[in-house]
mmCIF file of C-alpha atoms in Angstrom:
data_model
loop_
_atom_site.group_PDB
_atom_site.id
_atom_site.type_symbol
_atom_site.label_atom_id
_atom_site.label_comp_id
_atom_site.label_asym_id
_atom_site.label_seq_id
_atom_site.Cartn_x
_atom_site.Cartn_y
_atom_site.Cartn_z
ATOM 1 C CA MET A 18 0.000 0.000 0.000
ATOM 2 C CA ALA A 19 1.300 3.461 -0.850
ATOM 3 C CA THR A 20 2.342 5.982 1.772
ATOM 4 C CA GLY A 21 -0.444 8.283 0.634
ATOM 5 C CA ASN A 22 -2.980 5.690 1.666
ATOM 6 C CA TRP A 23 -1.448 5.495 5.125
ATOM 7 C CA GLN A 24 -1.988 9.229 5.319
ATOM 8 C CA ASP A 25 -5.660 8.553 4.709
ATOM 9 C CA ASP A 26 -5.596 6.054 7.558
ATOM 10 C CA LEU A 27 -3.815 8.587 9.759
ATOM 11 C CA GLU A 28 -6.604 11.082 9.187
ATOM 12 C CA LEU A 29 -9.165 8.392 9.986
ATOM 13 C CA ILE A 30 -7.563 7.321 13.259
ATOM 14 C CA ARG A 31 -6.804 10.893 14.298
ATOM 15 C CA ASP A 32 -10.480 11.830 14.019
ATOM 16 C CA ALA A 33 -11.516 8.673 15.880
ATOM 17 C CA ALA A 34 -8.908 9.190 18.617
ATOM 18 C CA ARG A 35 -10.075 12.771 19.121
ATOM 19 C CA GLN A 36 -13.655 11.609 19.541
ATOM 20 C CA ALA A 37 -12.642 8.864 21.964
ATOM 21 C CA ALA A 38 -10.491 11.320 23.915
ATOM 22 C CA GLU A 39 -13.413 13.715 24.226
ATOM 23 C CA ILE A 40 -15.572 10.894 25.595
ATOM 24 C CA ALA A 41 -12.889 9.783 28.070
ATOM 25 C CA HIS A 42 -12.224 13.337 29.156
ATOM 26 C CA GLY A 43 -15.890 13.675 30.048
ATOM 27 C CA PHE A 44 -15.342 11.020 32.734
ATOM 28 C CA PHE A 45 -12.052 12.548 33.950
ATOM 29 C CA GLY A 46 -12.281 13.816 37.511
ATOM 30 C CA ASN A 47 -15.847 12.512 37.856
ATOM 31 C CA ALA A 48 -15.141 9.240 39.693
ATOM 32 C CA PRO A 49 -16.048 6.787 36.908
ATOM 33 C CA GLU A 50 -16.907 3.241 37.904
ATOM 34 C CA VAL A 51 -13.795 1.060 38.156
ATOM 35 C CA TRP A 52 -13.301 -2.704 37.890
ATOM 36 C CA TRP A 53 -10.171 -4.804 38.370
ATOM 37 C CA LYS A 54 -8.807 -7.317 35.871
ATOM 38 C CA ASN A 55 -5.710 -9.538 35.542
ATOM 39 C CA GLU A 56 -6.362 -11.075 38.962
ATOM 40 C CA GLY A 57 -6.808 -7.671 40.533
ATOM 41 C CA ARG A 58 -3.588 -6.161 39.240
ATOM 42 C CA SER A 59 -4.970 -3.745 36.639
ATOM 43 C CA PRO A 60 -7.837 -1.238 36.826
ATOM 44 C CA VAL A 61 -10.273 -0.547 34.003
ATOM 45 C CA SER A 62 -12.878 2.191 34.114
ATOM 46 C CA ALA A 63 -16.177 2.998 32.477
ATOM 47 C CA ALA A 64 -14.245 5.607 30.484
ATOM 48 C CA ASP A 65 -11.971 2.909 28.983
ATOM 49 C CA PHE A 66 -14.972 0.957 27.768
ATOM 50 C CA ALA A 67 -16.793 4.016 26.415
ATOM 51 C CA ALA A 68 -13.733 5.191 24.485
ATOM 52 C CA ASN A 69 -13.099 1.674 23.193
ATOM 53 C CA ASP A 70 -16.672 1.362 21.937
ATOM 54 C CA ARG A 71 -16.456 4.636 20.029
ATOM 55 C CA LEU A 72 -13.149 3.639 18.419
ATOM 56 C CA GLN A 73 -14.384 0.189 17.444
ATOM 57 C CA ASN A 74 -17.590 1.535 15.928
ATOM 58 C CA LEU A 75 -15.866 4.273 13.936
ATOM 59 C CA LEU A 76 -12.815 2.387 12.745
ATOM 60 C CA LEU A 77 -14.248 -0.997 11.811
ATOM 61 C CA LYS A 78 -17.127 0.680 10.006
ATOM 62 C CA ALA A 79 -14.610 2.625 7.923
ATOM 63 C CA ARG A 80 -12.202 -0.315 7.397
ATOM 64 C CA PRO A 81 -14.228 -3.541 7.799
ATOM 65 C CA ASN A 82 -11.407 -5.607 6.283
ATOM 66 C CA TYR A 83 -8.905 -4.576 8.990
ATOM 67 C CA GLY A 84 -8.239 -6.653 12.074
ATOM 68 C CA TRP A 85 -8.645 -5.443 15.635
ATOM 69 C CA LEU A 86 -6.501 -5.650 18.773
ATOM 70 C CA SER A 87 -7.456 -3.611 21.825
ATOM 71 C CA GLU A 88 -6.626 -3.858 25.502
ATOM 72 C CA GLU A 89 -10.324 -3.671 26.320
ATOM 73 C CA THR A 90 -11.678 -6.156 23.746
ATOM 74 C CA ASP A 91 -11.414 -9.939 23.999
ATOM 75 C CA ASP A 92 -8.641 -11.025 21.664
ATOM 76 C CA ASP A 93 -9.695 -12.720 18.429
ATOM 77 C CA ALA A 94 -7.110 -14.946 16.748
ATOM 78 C CA ALA A 95 -8.620 -13.965 13.394
ATOM 79 C CA ARG A 96 -6.387 -10.877 13.534
ATOM 80 C CA LEU A 97 -3.384 -13.109 12.850
ATOM 81 C CA SER A 98 -4.675 -13.866 9.364
ATOM 82 C CA VAL A 99 -4.868 -10.217 8.225
ATOM 83 C CA GLU A 100 -2.023 -8.001 7.014
ATOM 84 C CA THR A 101 -3.454 -4.791 8.459
ATOM 85 C CA LEU A 102 -5.160 -4.095 11.760
ATOM 86 C CA PHE A 103 -5.967 -1.420 14.313
ATOM 87 C CA VAL A 104 -4.049 -1.634 17.604
ATOM 88 C CA ILE A 105 -5.796 0.287 20.361
ATOM 89 C CA ASP A 106 -5.382 1.387 23.948
ATOM 90 C CA PRO A 107 -8.495 3.444 24.686
ATOM 91 C CA ILE A 108 -6.817 4.937 27.762
ATOM 92 C CA ASP A 109 -3.092 4.382 28.242
ATOM 93 C CA GLY A 110 -2.416 5.329 31.844
ATOM 94 C CA THR A 111 -5.709 4.253 33.417
ATOM 95 C CA ARG A 112 -4.269 4.436 36.936
ATOM 96 C CA ALA A 113 -3.260 8.043 36.341
ATOM 97 C CA PHE A 114 -6.682 8.765 34.860
ATOM 98 C CA ILE A 115 -8.480 7.333 37.891
ATOM 99 C CA ASN A 116 -6.197 9.259 40.273
ATOM 100 C CA GLY A 117 -6.815 12.589 38.539
ATOM 101 C CA GLN A 118 -3.366 12.851 36.957
ATOM 102 C CA LYS A 119 -3.272 14.377 33.486
ATOM 103 C CA THR A 120 -0.660 12.097 31.904
ATOM 104 C CA TRP A 121 -2.969 9.658 30.117
ATOM 105 C CA CYS A 122 -3.768 9.360 26.443
ATOM 106 C CA VAL A 123 -5.792 7.563 23.801
ATOM 107 C CA SER A 124 -3.455 5.457 21.647
ATOM 108 C CA VAL A 125 -4.460 4.310 18.150
ATOM 109 C CA ALA A 126 -2.245 2.683 15.526
ATOM 110 C CA VAL A 127 -2.582 1.013 12.155
ATOM 111 C CA VAL A 128 -0.202 -1.933 11.909
ATOM 112 C CA HIS A 129 0.673 -3.462 8.529
ATOM 113 C CA ARG A 130 2.732 -6.640 8.180
ATOM 114 C CA GLY A 131 3.959 -6.375 11.746
ATOM 115 C CA ARG A 132 4.939 -2.702 11.859
ATOM 116 C CA PRO A 133 2.979 0.491 12.638
ATOM 117 C CA VAL A 134 2.310 2.676 9.603
ATOM 118 C CA ALA A 135 0.042 5.289 11.207
ATOM 119 C CA GLY A 136 -0.194 6.301 14.843
ATOM 120 C CA VAL A 137 -1.923 8.865 17.042
ATOM 121 C CA LEU A 138 -1.737 9.733 20.741
ATOM 122 C CA VAL A 139 -4.297 12.195 22.086
ATOM 123 C CA ALA A 140 -3.790 13.511 25.632
ATOM 124 C CA PRO A 141 -6.849 15.742 26.144
ATOM 125 C CA ALA A 142 -6.139 16.744 29.745
ATOM 126 C CA LEU A 143 -2.795 18.141 28.551
ATOM 127 C CA GLU A 144 -4.182 19.501 25.272
ATOM 128 C CA GLU A 145 -1.533 17.544 23.367
ATOM 129 C CA GLU A 146 -1.729 15.392 20.254
ATOM 130 C CA PHE A 147 1.077 13.389 18.647
ATOM 131 C CA CYS A 148 0.841 11.687 15.264
ATOM 132 C CA ALA A 149 2.853 10.197 12.416
ATOM 133 C CA ALA A 150 2.436 8.147 9.252
ATOM 134 C CA GLU A 151 5.034 6.006 7.507
ATOM 135 C CA GLY A 152 7.340 8.220 5.478
ATOM 136 C CA GLY A 153 6.160 11.454 7.091
ATOM 137 C CA PRO A 154 7.214 13.628 10.024
ATOM 138 C CA ALA A 155 6.291 13.129 13.656
ATOM 139 C CA LEU A 156 4.066 15.981 14.799
ATOM 140 C CA LYS A 157 3.016 17.407 18.148
ATOM 141 C CA ASN A 158 0.007 19.687 17.898
ATOM 142 C CA GLY A 159 0.738 20.004 14.192
ATOM 143 C CA ARG A 160 4.424 20.919 14.482
ATOM 144 C CA PRO A 161 7.404 18.646 13.695
ATOM 145 C CA ILE A 162 9.256 17.137 16.634
ATOM 146 C CA ALA A 163 12.610 15.400 16.970
ATOM 147 C CA VAL A 164 14.592 13.474 19.558
ATOM 148 C CA THR A 165 17.580 15.029 21.284
ATOM 149 C CA ALA A 166 20.859 15.311 19.387
ATOM 150 C CA GLY A 167 23.050 14.763 22.447
ATOM 151 C CA ARG A 168 23.291 15.023 26.197
ATOM 152 C CA ARG A 169 22.483 18.212 28.069
ATOM 153 C CA ASP A 170 24.975 19.327 30.724
ATOM 154 C CA ASP A 171 26.704 15.944 30.396
ATOM 155 C CA LYS A 172 23.628 14.205 31.833
ATOM 156 C CA LEU A 173 21.494 11.554 30.153
ATOM 157 C CA VAL A 174 17.889 12.474 30.976
ATOM 158 C CA ILE A 175 15.771 9.330 31.223
ATOM 159 C CA ALA A 176 12.521 7.952 32.580
ATOM 160 C CA ALA A 177 13.189 4.652 34.317
ATOM 161 C CA ASP A 178 12.276 2.710 37.412
ATOM 162 C CA GLU A 179 14.490 3.780 40.311
ATOM 163 C CA SER A 180 15.188 0.167 41.283
ATOM 164 C CA LEU A 181 16.659 -0.458 37.834
ATOM 165 C CA VAL A 182 18.792 2.685 37.821
ATOM 166 C CA LYS A 183 20.215 1.677 41.218
ATOM 167 C CA LYS A 184 21.671 -1.427 39.547
ATOM 168 C CA PHE A 185 23.763 0.622 37.115
ATOM 169 C CA ASP A 186 27.486 0.983 37.726
ATOM 170 C CA PRO A 187 28.052 3.882 40.145
ATOM 171 C CA ALA A 188 30.063 5.781 37.523
ATOM 172 C CA PHE A 189 27.248 5.490 34.969
ATOM 173 C CA ARG A 190 24.636 6.478 37.573
ATOM 174 C CA GLU A 191 26.494 9.765 37.919
ATOM 175 C CA GLU A 192 25.762 10.412 34.229
ATOM 176 C CA ILE A 193 21.995 9.875 34.663
ATOM 177 C CA HIS A 194 19.269 12.356 35.506
ATOM 178 C CA ARG A 195 16.087 10.385 36.217
ATOM 179 C CA VAL A 196 12.785 12.221 35.815
ATOM 180 C CA HIS A 197 9.758 11.478 37.974
ATOM 181 C CA HIS A 198 7.702 8.439 37.046
ATOM 182 C CA VAL A 199 5.352 8.942 34.094
ATOM 183 C CA PRO A 200 2.481 6.443 34.392
ATOM 184 C CA SER A 201 1.503 6.250 30.707
ATOM 185 C CA LEU A 202 4.063 4.274 28.709
ATOM 186 C CA ALA A 203 2.826 5.661 25.392
ATOM 187 C CA TYR A 204 3.110 9.210 26.701
ATOM 188 C CA ARG A 205 6.586 8.491 28.055
ATOM 189 C CA LEU A 206 7.703 7.437 24.566
ATOM 190 C CA ALA A 207 6.154 10.631 23.194
ATOM 191 C CA MET A 208 8.303 12.579 25.663
ATOM 192 C CA VAL A 209 11.339 10.945 24.070
ATOM 193 C CA ALA A 210 10.023 11.779 20.601
ATOM 194 C CA ASP A 211 9.613 15.476 21.371
ATOM 195 C CA GLY A 212 12.991 15.774 23.083
ATOM 196 C CA ARG A 213 11.894 16.372 26.673
ATOM 197 C CA ILE A 214 13.913 13.332 27.719
ATOM 198 C CA ASP A 215 16.700 11.413 25.993
ATOM 199 C CA GLY A 216 15.393 7.913 26.575
ATOM 200 C CA THR A 217 13.441 5.464 28.656
ATOM 201 C CA ILE A 218 13.591 1.843 29.758
ATOM 202 C CA VAL A 219 10.453 -0.261 29.354
ATOM 203 C CA LYS A 220 10.046 -3.060 31.863
ATOM 204 C CA ARG A 221 8.992 -6.487 30.615
ATOM 205 C CA ASN A 222 5.317 -7.253 29.974
ATOM 206 C CA SER A 223 4.403 -4.160 27.987
ATOM 207 C CA HIS A 224 1.901 -4.918 25.214
ATOM 208 C CA ASP A 225 1.320 -4.094 21.572
ATOM 209 C CA TRP A 226 -1.407 -1.606 22.476
ATOM 210 C CA ASP A 227 0.924 0.300 24.814
ATOM 211 C CA LEU A 228 3.598 0.638 22.168
ATOM 212 C CA ALA A 229 2.491 0.559 18.534
ATOM 213 C CA ALA A 230 1.394 4.174 17.987
ATOM 214 C CA ALA A 231 4.210 5.639 20.079
ATOM 215 C CA ASP A 232 6.775 3.381 18.371
ATOM 216 C CA LEU A 233 6.013 4.937 14.979
ATOM 217 C CA ILE A 234 5.903 8.493 16.355
ATOM 218 C CA LEU A 235 9.289 7.937 17.994
ATOM 219 C CA GLU A 236 10.735 6.410 14.821
ATOM 220 C CA ARG A 237 9.562 9.317 12.647
ATOM 221 C CA ALA A 238 11.061 11.724 15.222
ATOM 222 C CA GLY A 239 14.437 10.058 14.667
ATOM 223 C CA GLY A 240 14.411 7.735 17.667
ATOM 224 C CA ILE A 241 14.543 4.006 18.319
ATOM 225 C CA LEU A 242 12.489 1.479 20.274
ATOM 226 C CA GLN A 243 14.192 -1.905 20.433
ATOM 227 C CA ASP A 244 14.635 -5.046 22.463
ATOM 228 C CA LEU A 245 17.874 -5.815 24.271
ATOM 229 C CA ASP A 246 19.194 -7.695 21.228
ATOM 230 C CA GLY A 247 18.862 -4.529 19.153
ATOM 231 C CA ASN A 248 15.782 -5.634 17.203
ATOM 232 C CA ARG A 249 12.850 -3.387 16.296
ATOM 233 C CA LEU A 250 9.523 -4.721 17.537
ATOM 234 C CA SER A 251 7.151 -6.884 15.532
ATOM 235 C CA TYR A 252 3.433 -6.490 16.190
ATOM 236 C CA ASN A 253 0.365 -8.671 15.647
ATOM 237 C CA ARG A 254 1.965 -11.871 16.846
ATOM 238 C CA ALA A 255 0.131 -14.525 18.818
ATOM 239 C CA GLU A 256 1.965 -13.264 21.919
ATOM 240 C CA VAL A 257 1.318 -9.541 22.339
ATOM 241 C CA SER A 258 3.563 -8.890 25.358
ATOM 242 C CA HIS A 259 7.234 -7.963 25.170
ATOM 243 C CA GLU A 260 10.420 -8.403 27.169
ATOM 244 C CA MET A 261 12.465 -5.463 28.491
ATOM 245 C CA LEU A 262 12.933 -2.713 25.898
ATOM 246 C CA VAL A 263 14.998 0.431 25.522
ATOM 247 C CA ALA A 264 13.889 3.561 23.690
ATOM 248 C CA GLY A 265 15.524 6.845 22.920
ATOM 249 C CA ALA A 266 17.542 9.015 20.651
ATOM 250 C CA GLY A 267 20.403 7.035 19.117
ATOM 251 C CA HIS A 268 22.980 8.410 21.537
ATOM 252 C CA ALA A 269 20.807 7.436 24.514
ATOM 253 C CA VAL A 270 20.174 3.888 23.331
ATOM 254 C CA VAL A 271 23.899 3.373 22.715
ATOM 255 C CA SER A 272 24.635 4.596 26.249
ATOM 256 C CA LEU A 273 21.869 2.675 28.020
ATOM 257 C CA ALA A 274 21.831 -0.704 26.272
ATOM 258 C CA PRO A 275 25.147 -2.068 27.646
ATOM 259 C CA HIS A 276 23.950 -1.428 31.226
ATOM 260 C CA LEU A 277 20.649 -3.323 30.957
ATOM 261 C CA PRO A 278 20.253 -6.919 32.170
ATOM 262 C CA GLY A 279 20.284 -9.604 29.493
#
């Protein structure tokens, strides 16, 4: 499929993500009903389901031949037999959303033959929108963004779990400035894409829906998301979770990767 057609898909998912974000934002700060899944480890709210329903209705009506993978929809193995599908997280950062923190977003991607070709993140509480299509620029609120070109003040600015950073060699720890925890993984990758931070470390058990849209936005901003063997991610596999990952501008990935376990 031509790049121009992915631009059409980008416009489709951007409109749908905006609508879903508006719905979710209507629940924000209004104590939506919450349930617990994954044996009580993960919350899901009425806002997640409402946003998911709007996305599913809009997107599959427009592209009935595409597959579907969403955090809040029962997985259907039929997606494995299609080349192109939507990969959705109706609210990435549900814990933050429930707690009244603004760092949550609606994440929507089109994945073709295992890689994202269009992606959108809409963070309505922050009035921010990130998007990209294959072959085009990464944009934040309509303006091009790019990863950092090098360290600032000799420090590598990263988002990472403190327990992991503590395991770094003491000399390398001195080179790190760790920002406060950002609960939405997709938004954290967007922070790398727009140059607020140099890189981030993604703990194991992230999922396709957390990553796909942000992966493309980061790539088009000049950055990298890879596993610890240096491989780019493949999406729409039978197993949708991933091992530990590293993301960042090239200089950050080169610095971080040797210090990560495995």
